[in-house]
Short mmCIF file of C-alpha atoms and ligand atoms in Angstrom, two decimals:
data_model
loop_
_atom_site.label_atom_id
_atom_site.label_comp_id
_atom_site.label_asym_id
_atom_site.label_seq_id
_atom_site.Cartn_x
_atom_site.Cartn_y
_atom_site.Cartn_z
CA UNK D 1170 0.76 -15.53 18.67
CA UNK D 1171 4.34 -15.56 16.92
CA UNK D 1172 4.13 -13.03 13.96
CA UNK D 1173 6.84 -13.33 11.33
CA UNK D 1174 6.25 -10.41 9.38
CA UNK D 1175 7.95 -9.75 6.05
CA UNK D 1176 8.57 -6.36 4.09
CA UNK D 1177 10.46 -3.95 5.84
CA UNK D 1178 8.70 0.09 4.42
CA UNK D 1179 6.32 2.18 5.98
CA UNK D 1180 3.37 -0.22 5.20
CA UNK D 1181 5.08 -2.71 7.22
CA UNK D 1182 5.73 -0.30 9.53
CA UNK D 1183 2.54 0.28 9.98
CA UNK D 1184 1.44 -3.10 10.46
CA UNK D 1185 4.09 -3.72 13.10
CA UNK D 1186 2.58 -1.09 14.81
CA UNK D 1187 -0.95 -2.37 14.62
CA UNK D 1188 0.15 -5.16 15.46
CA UNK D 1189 1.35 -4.62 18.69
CA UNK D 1190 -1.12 -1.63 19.67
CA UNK D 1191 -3.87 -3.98 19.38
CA UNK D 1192 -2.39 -7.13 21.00
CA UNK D 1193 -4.36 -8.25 23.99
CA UNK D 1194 -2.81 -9.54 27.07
CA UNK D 1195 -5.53 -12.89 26.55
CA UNK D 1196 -3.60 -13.58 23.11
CA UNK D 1197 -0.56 -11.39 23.34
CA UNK D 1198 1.58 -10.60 19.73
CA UNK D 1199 5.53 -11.49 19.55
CA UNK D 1200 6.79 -10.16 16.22
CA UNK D 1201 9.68 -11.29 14.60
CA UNK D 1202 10.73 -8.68 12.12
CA UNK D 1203 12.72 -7.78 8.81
CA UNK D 1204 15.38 -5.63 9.63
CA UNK D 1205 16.82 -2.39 8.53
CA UNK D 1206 13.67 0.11 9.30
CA UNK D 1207 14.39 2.00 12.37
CA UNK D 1208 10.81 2.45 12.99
CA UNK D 1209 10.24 -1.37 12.74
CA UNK D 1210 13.58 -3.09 14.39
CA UNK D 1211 12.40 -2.14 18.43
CA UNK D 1212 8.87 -3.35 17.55
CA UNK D 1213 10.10 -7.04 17.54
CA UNK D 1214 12.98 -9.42 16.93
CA UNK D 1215 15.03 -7.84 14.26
CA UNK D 1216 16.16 -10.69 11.36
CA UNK D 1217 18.41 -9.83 8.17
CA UNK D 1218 16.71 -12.22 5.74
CA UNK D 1219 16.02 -12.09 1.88
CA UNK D 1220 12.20 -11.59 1.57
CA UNK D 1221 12.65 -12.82 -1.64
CA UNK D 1222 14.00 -16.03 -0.96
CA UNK D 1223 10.90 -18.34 -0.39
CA UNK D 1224 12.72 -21.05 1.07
CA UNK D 1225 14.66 -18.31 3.20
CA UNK D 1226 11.26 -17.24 4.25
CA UNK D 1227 9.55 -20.54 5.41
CA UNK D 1228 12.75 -21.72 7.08
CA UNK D 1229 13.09 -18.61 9.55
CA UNK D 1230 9.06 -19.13 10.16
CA UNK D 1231 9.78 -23.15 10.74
CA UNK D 1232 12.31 -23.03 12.71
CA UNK D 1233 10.82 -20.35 14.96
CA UNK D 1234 8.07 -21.59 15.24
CA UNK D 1235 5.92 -19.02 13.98
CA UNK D 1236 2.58 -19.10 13.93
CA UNK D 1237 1.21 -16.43 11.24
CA UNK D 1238 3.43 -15.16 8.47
CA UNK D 1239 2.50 -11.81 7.19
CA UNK D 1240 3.90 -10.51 3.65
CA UNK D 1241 3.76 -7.02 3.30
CA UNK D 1242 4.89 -6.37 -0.39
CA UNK D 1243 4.10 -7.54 -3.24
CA UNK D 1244 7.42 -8.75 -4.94
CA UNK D 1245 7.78 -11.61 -2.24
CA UNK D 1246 4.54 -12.92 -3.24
CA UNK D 1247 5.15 -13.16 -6.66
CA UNK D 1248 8.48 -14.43 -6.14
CA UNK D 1249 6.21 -17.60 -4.16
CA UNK D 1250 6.88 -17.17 -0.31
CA UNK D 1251 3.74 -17.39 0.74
CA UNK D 1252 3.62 -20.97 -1.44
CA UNK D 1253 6.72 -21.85 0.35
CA UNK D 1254 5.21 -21.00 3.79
CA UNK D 1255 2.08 -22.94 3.03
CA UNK D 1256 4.03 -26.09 2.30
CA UNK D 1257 5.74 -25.91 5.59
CA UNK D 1258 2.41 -26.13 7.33
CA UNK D 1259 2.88 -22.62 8.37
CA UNK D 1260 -0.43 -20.54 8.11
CA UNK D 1261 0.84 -17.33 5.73
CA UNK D 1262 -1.32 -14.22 5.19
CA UNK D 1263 -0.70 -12.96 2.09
CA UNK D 1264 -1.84 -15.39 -1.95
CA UNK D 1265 0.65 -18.00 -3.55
CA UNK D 1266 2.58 -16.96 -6.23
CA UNK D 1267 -0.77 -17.83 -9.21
CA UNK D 1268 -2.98 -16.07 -6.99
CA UNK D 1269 -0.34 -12.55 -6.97
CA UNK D 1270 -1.11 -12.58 -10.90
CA UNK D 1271 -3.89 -10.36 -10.04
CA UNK D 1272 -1.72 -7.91 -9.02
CA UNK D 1273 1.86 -8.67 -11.11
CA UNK D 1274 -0.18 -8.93 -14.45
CA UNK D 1275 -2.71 -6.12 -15.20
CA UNK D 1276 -4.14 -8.23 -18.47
CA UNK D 1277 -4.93 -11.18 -16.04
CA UNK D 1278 -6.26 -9.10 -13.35
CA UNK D 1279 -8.98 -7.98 -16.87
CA UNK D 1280 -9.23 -11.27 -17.74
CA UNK D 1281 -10.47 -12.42 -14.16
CA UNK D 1282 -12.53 -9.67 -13.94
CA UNK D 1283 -14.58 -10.06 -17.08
CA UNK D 1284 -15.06 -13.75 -16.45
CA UNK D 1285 -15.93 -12.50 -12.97
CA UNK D 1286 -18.40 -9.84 -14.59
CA UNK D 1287 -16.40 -7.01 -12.59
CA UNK D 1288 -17.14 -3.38 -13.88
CA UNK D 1289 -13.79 -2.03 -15.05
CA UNK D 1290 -12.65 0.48 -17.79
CA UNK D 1291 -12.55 -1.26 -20.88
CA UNK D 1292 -8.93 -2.03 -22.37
CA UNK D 1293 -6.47 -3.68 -24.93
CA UNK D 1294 -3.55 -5.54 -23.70
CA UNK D 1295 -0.80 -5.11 -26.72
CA UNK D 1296 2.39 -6.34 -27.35
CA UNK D 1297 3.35 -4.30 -30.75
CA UNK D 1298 3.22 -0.09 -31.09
CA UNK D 1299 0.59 -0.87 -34.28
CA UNK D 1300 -1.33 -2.27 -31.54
CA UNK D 1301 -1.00 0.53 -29.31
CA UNK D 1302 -2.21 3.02 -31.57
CA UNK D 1303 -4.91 0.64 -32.35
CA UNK D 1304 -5.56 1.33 -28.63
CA UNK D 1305 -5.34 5.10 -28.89
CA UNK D 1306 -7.25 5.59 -31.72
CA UNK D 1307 -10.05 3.84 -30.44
CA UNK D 1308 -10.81 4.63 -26.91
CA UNK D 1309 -9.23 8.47 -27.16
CA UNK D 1310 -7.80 10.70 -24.63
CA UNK D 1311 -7.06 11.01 -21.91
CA UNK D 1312 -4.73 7.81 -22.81
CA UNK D 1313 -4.48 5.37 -19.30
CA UNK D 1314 -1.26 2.94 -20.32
CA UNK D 1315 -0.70 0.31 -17.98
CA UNK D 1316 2.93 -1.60 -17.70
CA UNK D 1317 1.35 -5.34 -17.90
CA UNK D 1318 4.28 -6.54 -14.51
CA UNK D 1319 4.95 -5.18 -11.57
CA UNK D 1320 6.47 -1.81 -11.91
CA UNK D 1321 6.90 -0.42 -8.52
CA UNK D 1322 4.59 2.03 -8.63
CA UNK D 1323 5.28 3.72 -11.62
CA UNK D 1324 3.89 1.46 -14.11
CA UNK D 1325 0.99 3.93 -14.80
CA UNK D 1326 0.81 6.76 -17.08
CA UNK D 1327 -2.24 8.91 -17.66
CA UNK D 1328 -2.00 11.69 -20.06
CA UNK D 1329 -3.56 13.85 -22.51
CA UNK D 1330 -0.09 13.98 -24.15
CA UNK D 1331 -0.20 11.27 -26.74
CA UNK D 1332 3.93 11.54 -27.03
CA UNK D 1333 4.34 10.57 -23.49
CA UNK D 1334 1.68 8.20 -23.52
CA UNK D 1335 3.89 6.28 -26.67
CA UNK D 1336 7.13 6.29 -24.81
CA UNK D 1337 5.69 4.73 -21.62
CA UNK D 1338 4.51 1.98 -23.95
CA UNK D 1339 7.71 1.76 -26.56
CA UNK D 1340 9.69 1.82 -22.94
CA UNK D 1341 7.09 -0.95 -21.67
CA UNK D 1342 7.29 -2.75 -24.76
CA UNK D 1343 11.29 -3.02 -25.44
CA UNK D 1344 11.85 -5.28 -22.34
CA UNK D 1345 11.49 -9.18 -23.14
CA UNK D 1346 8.50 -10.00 -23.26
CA UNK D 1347 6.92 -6.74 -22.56
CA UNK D 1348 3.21 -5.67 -22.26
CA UNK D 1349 1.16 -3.00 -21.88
CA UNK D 1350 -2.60 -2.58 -21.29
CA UNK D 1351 -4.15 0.60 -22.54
CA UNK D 1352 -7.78 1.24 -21.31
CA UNK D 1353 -10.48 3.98 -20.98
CA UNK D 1354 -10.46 6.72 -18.79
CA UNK D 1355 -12.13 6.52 -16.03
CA UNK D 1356 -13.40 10.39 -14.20
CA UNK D 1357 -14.69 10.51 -11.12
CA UNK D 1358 -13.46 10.33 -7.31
CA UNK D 1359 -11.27 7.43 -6.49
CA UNK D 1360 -11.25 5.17 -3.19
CA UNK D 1361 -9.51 2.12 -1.99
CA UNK D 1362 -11.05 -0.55 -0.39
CA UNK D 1363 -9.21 -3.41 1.37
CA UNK D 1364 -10.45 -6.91 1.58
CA UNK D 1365 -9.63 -9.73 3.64
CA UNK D 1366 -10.25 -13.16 2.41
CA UNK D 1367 -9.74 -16.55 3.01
CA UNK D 1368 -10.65 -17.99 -0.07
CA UNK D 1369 -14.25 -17.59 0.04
CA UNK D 1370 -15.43 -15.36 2.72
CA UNK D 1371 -14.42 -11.68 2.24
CA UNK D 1372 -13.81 -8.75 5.72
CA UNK D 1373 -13.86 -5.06 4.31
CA UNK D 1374 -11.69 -2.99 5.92
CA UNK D 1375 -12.43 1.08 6.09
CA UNK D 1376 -12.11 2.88 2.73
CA UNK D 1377 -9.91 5.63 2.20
CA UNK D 1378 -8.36 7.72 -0.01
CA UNK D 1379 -4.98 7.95 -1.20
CA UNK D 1380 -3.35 10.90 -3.09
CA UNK D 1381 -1.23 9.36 -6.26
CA UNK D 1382 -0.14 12.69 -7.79
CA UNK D 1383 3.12 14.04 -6.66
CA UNK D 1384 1.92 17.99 -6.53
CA UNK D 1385 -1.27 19.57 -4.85
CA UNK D 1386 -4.54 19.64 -7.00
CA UNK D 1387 -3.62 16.51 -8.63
CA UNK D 1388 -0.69 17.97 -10.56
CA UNK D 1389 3.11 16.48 -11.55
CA UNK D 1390 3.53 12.92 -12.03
CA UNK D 1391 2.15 9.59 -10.32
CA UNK D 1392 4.21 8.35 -7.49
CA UNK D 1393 3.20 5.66 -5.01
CA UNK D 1394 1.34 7.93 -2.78
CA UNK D 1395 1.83 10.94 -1.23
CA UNK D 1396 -0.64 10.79 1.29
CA UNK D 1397 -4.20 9.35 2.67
CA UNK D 1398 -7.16 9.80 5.02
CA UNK D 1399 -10.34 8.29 6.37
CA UNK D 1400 -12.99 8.41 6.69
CA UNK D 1401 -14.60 9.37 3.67
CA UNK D 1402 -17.36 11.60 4.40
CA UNK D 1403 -18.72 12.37 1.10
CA UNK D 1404 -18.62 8.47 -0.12
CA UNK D 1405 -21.96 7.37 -1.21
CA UNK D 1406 -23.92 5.24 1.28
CA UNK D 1407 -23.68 1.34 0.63
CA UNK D 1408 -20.51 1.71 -1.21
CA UNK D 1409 -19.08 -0.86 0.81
CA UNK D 1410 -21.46 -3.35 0.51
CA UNK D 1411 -21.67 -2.72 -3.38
CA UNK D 1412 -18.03 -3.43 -3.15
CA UNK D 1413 -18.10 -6.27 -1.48
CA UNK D 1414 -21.25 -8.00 -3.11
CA UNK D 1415 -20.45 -6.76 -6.74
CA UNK D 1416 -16.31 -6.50 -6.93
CA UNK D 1417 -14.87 -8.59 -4.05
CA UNK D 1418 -16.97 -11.84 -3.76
CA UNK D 1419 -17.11 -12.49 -7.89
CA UNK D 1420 -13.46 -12.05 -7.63
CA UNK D 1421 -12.82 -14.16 -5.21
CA UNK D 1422 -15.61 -16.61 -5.85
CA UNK D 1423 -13.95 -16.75 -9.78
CA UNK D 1424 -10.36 -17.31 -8.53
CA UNK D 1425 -11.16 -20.25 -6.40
CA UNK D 1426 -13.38 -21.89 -9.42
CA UNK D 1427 -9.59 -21.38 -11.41
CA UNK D 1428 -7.79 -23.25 -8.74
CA UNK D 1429 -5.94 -20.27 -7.23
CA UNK D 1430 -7.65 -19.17 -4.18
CA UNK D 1431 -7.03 -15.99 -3.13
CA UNK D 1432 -6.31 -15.72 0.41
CA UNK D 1433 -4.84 -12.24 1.76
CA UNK D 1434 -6.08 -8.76 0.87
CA UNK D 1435 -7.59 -7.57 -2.61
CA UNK D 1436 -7.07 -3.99 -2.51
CA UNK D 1437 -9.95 -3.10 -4.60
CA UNK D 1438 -9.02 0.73 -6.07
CA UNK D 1439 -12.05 2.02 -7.43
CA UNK D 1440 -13.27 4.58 -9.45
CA UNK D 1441 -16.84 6.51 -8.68
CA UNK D 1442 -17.36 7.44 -12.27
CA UNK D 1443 -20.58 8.87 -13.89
CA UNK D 1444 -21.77 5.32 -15.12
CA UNK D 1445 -21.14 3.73 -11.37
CA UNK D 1446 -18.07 1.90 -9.96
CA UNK D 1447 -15.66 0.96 -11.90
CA UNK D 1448 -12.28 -0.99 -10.88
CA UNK D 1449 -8.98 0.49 -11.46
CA UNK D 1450 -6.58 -1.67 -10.47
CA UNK D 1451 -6.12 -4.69 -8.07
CA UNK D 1452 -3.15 -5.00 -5.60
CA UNK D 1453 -2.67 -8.15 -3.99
CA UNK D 1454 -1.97 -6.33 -0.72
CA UNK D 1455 -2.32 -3.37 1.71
CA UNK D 1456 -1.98 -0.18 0.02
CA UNK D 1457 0.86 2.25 1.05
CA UNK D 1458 -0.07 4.82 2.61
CA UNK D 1459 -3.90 4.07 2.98
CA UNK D 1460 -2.65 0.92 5.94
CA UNK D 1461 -1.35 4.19 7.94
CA UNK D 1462 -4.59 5.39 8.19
CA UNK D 1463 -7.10 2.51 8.01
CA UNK D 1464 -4.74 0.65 10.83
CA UNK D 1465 -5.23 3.65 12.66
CA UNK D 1466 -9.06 3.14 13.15
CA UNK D 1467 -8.70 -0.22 14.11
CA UNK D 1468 -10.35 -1.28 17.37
CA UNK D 1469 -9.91 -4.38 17.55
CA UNK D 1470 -7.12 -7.33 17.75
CA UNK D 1471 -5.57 -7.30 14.08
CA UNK D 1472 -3.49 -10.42 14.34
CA UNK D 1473 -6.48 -12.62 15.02
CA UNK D 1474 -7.99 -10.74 11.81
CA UNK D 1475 -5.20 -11.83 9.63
CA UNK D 1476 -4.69 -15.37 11.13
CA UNK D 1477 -7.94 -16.24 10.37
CA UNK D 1478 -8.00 -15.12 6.42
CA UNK D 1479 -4.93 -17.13 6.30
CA UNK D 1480 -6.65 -20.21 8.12
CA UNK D 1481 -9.85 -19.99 6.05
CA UNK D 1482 -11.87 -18.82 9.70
CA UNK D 1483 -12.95 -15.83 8.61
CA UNK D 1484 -16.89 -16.63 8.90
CA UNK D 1485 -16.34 -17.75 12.12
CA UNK D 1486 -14.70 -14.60 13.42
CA UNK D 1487 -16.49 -11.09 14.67
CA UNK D 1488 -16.23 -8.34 12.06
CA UNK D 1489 -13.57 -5.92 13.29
CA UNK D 1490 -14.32 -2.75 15.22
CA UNK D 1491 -13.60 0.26 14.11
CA UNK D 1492 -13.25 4.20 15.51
CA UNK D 1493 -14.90 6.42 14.76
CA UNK D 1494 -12.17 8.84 14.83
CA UNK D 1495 -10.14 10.24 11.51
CA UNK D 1496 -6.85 9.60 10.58
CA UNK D 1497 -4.56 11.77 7.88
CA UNK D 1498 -1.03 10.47 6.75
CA UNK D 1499 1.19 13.20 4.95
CA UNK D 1500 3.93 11.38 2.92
CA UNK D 1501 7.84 13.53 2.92
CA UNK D 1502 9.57 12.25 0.52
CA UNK D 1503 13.31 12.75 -0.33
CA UNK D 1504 14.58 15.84 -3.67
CA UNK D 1505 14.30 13.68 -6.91
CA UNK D 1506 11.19 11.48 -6.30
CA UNK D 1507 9.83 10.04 -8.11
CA UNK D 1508 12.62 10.03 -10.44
CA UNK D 1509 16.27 10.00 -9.17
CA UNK D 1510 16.84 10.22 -5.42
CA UNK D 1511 19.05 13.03 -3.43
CA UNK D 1512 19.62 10.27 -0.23
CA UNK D 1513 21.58 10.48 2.73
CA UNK D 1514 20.48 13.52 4.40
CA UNK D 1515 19.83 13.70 7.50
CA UNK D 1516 16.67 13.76 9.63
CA UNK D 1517 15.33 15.86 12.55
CA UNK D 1518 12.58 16.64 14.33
CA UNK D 1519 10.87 13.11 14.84
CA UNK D 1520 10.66 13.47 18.78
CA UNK D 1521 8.98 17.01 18.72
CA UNK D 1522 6.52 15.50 15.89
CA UNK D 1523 5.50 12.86 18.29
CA UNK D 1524 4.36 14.84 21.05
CA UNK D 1525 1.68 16.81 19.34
CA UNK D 1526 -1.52 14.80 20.25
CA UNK D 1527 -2.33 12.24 18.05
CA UNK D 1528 0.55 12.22 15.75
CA UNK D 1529 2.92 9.36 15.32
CA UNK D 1530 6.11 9.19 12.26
CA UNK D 1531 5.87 5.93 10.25
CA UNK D 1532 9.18 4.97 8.88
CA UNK D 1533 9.32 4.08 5.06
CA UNK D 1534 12.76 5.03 3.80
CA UNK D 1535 14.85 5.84 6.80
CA UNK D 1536 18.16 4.17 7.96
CA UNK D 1537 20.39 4.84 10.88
CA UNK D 1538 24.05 5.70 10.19
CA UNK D 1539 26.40 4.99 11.94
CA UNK D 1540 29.70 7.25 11.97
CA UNK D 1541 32.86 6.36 14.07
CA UNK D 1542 35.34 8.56 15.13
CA UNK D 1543 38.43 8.86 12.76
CA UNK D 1544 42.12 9.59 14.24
CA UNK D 1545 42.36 13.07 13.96
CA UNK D 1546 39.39 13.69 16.38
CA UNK D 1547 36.48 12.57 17.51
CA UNK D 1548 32.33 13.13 16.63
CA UNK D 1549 30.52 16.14 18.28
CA UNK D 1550 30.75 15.74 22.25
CA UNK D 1551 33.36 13.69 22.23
CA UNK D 1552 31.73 10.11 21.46
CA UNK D 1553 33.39 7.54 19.32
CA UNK D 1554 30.61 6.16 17.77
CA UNK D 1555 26.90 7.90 17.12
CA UNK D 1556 23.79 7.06 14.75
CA UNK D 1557 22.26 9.76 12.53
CA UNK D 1558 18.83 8.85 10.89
CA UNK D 1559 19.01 9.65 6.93
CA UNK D 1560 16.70 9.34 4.32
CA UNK D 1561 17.31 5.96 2.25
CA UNK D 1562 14.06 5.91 0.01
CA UNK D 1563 12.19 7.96 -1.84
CA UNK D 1564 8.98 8.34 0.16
CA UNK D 1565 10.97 9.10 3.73
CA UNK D 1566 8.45 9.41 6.23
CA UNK D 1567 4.22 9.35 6.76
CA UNK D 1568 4.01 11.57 9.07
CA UNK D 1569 0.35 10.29 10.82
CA UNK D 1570 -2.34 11.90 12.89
CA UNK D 1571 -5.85 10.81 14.51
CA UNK D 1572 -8.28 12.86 15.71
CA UNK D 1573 -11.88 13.72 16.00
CA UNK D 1574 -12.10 14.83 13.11
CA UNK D 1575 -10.55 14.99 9.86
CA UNK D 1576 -10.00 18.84 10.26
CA UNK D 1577 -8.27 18.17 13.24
CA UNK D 1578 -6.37 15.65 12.08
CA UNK D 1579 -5.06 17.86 9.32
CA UNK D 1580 -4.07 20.24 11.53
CA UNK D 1581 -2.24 18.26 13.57
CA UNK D 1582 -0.40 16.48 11.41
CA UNK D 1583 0.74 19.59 9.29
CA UNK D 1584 1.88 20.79 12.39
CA UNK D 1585 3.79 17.65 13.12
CA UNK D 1586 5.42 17.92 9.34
CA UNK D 1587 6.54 21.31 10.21
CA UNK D 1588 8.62 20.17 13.01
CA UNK D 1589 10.31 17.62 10.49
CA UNK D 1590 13.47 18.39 8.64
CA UNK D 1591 15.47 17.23 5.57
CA UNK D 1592 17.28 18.46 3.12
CA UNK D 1593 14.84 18.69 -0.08
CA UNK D 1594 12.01 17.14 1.75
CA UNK D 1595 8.99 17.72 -0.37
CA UNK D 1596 5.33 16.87 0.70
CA UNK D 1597 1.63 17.84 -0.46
CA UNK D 1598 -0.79 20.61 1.41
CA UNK D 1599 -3.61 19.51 0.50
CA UNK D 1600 -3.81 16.00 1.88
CA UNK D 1601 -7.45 15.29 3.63
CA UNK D 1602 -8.83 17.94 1.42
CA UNK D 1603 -11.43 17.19 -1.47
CA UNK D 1604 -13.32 18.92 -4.19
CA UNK D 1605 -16.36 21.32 -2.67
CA UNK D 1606 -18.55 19.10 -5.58
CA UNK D 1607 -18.26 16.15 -3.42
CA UNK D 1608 -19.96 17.18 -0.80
CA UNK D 1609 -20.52 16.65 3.08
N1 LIG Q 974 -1.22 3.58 -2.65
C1 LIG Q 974 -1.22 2.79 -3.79
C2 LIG Q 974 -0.70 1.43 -3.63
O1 LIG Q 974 -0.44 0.96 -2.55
O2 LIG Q 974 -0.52 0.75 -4.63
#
């Protein structure tokens, strides 16, 4: 099967690599890639495309002949590739452009999922700072305010400070056309759980947890992600299949009865609150980092998986296998994040990471210099040209390990950090670690 995968971070990364460790020699996987991640470019055929041009996009994927496009972020889908790649006749894993809403506008994401009758915090979406304090008065602290667009990950602010919490929304609210949605505060353990669907059947992946907060024990500000692992020992049995039954079908049921099927992954981040499961936000893709680990435990082919969500086969297919191994990601990410980046310095010690057992170094914002020699002399040993790997990104690296165990995952992969090396690299401890209350 021709691949054409789109995005080029560690997510993708990570879905290269699936892609190819689980390609069978029966239905073998050639990837044609989006260049400029050195951890990606050897995995396939490296392209330098706009992943944001939909008609950029489907033309690569036509005239290739590709069978399955896969969009890894969410900005292409909003910008309407996978639309694009549709009306070529191409089979594209990833929702059109109406279906992305769910992800690019938190108010519409509520709105489907009270028509949907989806548990989820309750909220006001406001457009005016009377409104906000509305908000604020009303449902209290801690105060949960929610850039209505896409925001790159930083979008959310949770606080007790009700200063902060008013300049994220006056900053939200000066753009045109700004929005923000302020809702309750929801306690309890968080988990994400990924769901394939092809418009009306729904897959769940393995959950997992990811680790938002920049600082051990939950502390500094939200970032992306700064790490992941699963399993999820303590989760409560039948999670899943409250997930599915109760979250992912009414979604997906509702969104077909609008006219915008959803076909890709709902990444369903939950809260386990007091008063049950509650939904804290929808993505309209995999999560980054939780696809380093969950990828990891996969068993089975993953291109067949995809193919079929995007071909409306999913019924028809078996459910994926999974190990029963753990798998613990530790995000490094460059001096600065999530704020402004120190970039450009240079990284070592990916080899000797890679041979510890189990570990492997996803590549999220990496790039290879190149240097040249100048006239007055030439680079170290003599050579006139060389390529030193920098960091280009604020989350650098996810470092990964699987193992028995989670404990030895940990280990291993905290091992495998220790042999990496940039200047101002800083990274959580306590990744694959949770609260004694929890159990197991
Ligand atoms: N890890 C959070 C996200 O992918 O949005």
């Amino acid at each position: 099967m021709k691949v054409l995968l789109v995005g080029n971070g560690g997510r993708e990364h990570a879905l290269a690599r699936a892609l190819v460790r689980t390609s069978t020699t029966e239905s073998p996987v050639e990837l044609i890639v989006q260049a400029g991640n050195p951890g990606i470019d050897p995995l396939g055929e490296a392209l330098v495309f706009d992943p944001l041009n939909p008609e950029v996009v489907a033309d690569i994927a036509r005239s290739r002949s590709v069978d399955l496009v896969v969009v890894g972020p969410e900005a292409p889908l909003v910008a309407g590739v996978a639309d694009a790649v549709r009306a070529a006749g191409i089979a594209c894993f990833g929702p059109d452009k109406a279906a992305a809403q769910l992800e690019a506008s938190k108010s519409f994401a509520k709105d489907v999922m009270n028509e949907a009758g989806v548990a989820t915090a309750r909220s006001f979406t406001c457009t005016t700072m009377e409104q906000v304090e509305a908000a604020f008065t009303d449902l209290g602290a801690p105060h949960v305010v929610k850039d209505d667009a896409l925001a790159a990950g930083k979008g959310v602010v949770v606080t007790t400070d009700c200063e902060v919490a008013r300049a994220h929304a006056a900053s939200c609210l000066s753009r045109p056309g700004g929005a923000v949605v302020i809702e309750d505060y929801l306690d309890g353990p968080e988990v994400s759980l990924f769901c394939l669907s092809d418009g009306s059947t729904v897959v769940p992946l393995v959950p997992a947890q990811d680790f938002k907060r920049l600082l051990d024990d939950g502390q500094g500000p939200n970032t992306g992600g700064m790490g992941a692992y699963t399993p999820l020992p303590w989760m409560p049995e039948g999670l899943i299949d409250e997930v599915v039954a109760d979250v992912a079908l009414p979604t997906i049921t509702r969104m077909a009865q609008r006219g915008t099927p959803f076909i890709g992954l709902l990444y369903c981040g939950l809260a386990l609150t007091s008063r049950g499961t509650r939904v804290v936000e929808f993505n309209v893709r995999f999560g980054d980092p939780e696809t380093q680990v969950v990828l990891e435990r996969l068993d089975s082919p993953l291109a067949p998986l995809l193919y079929a969500a995007a071909t409306g086969t999913l019924a028809h297919l078996e459910t994926p296998r999974w190990s029963p191994d753990a798998a613990v990601t530790v995000v490094m990410a460059s001096a600065g994040y999530p704020g402004a980046l120190s970039t450009g310095k240079t990284i070592t010690g990916i080899d000797a990471a890679e041979r510890i057992d189990g570990v492997h170094v996803i590549h999220a914002g990496t790039r290879l210099l190149v240097e040249s020699a100048d006239e007055d002399g030439g680079l170290p040993g003599g050579d006139q040209e060389a390529a030193r790997l920098v960091n280009s990104g604020g989350r650098v690296v996810d470092v990964t390990a699987r193992a028995a165990s989670i404990d030895a995952a940990r280990d291993a992969v905290y091992q495998a950090v220790g042999a990496i090396h940039f200047e101002g690299a800083q990274y959580r401890s306590d990744i694959g670690t949770w609260p004694d209350h929890l159990g197991a």
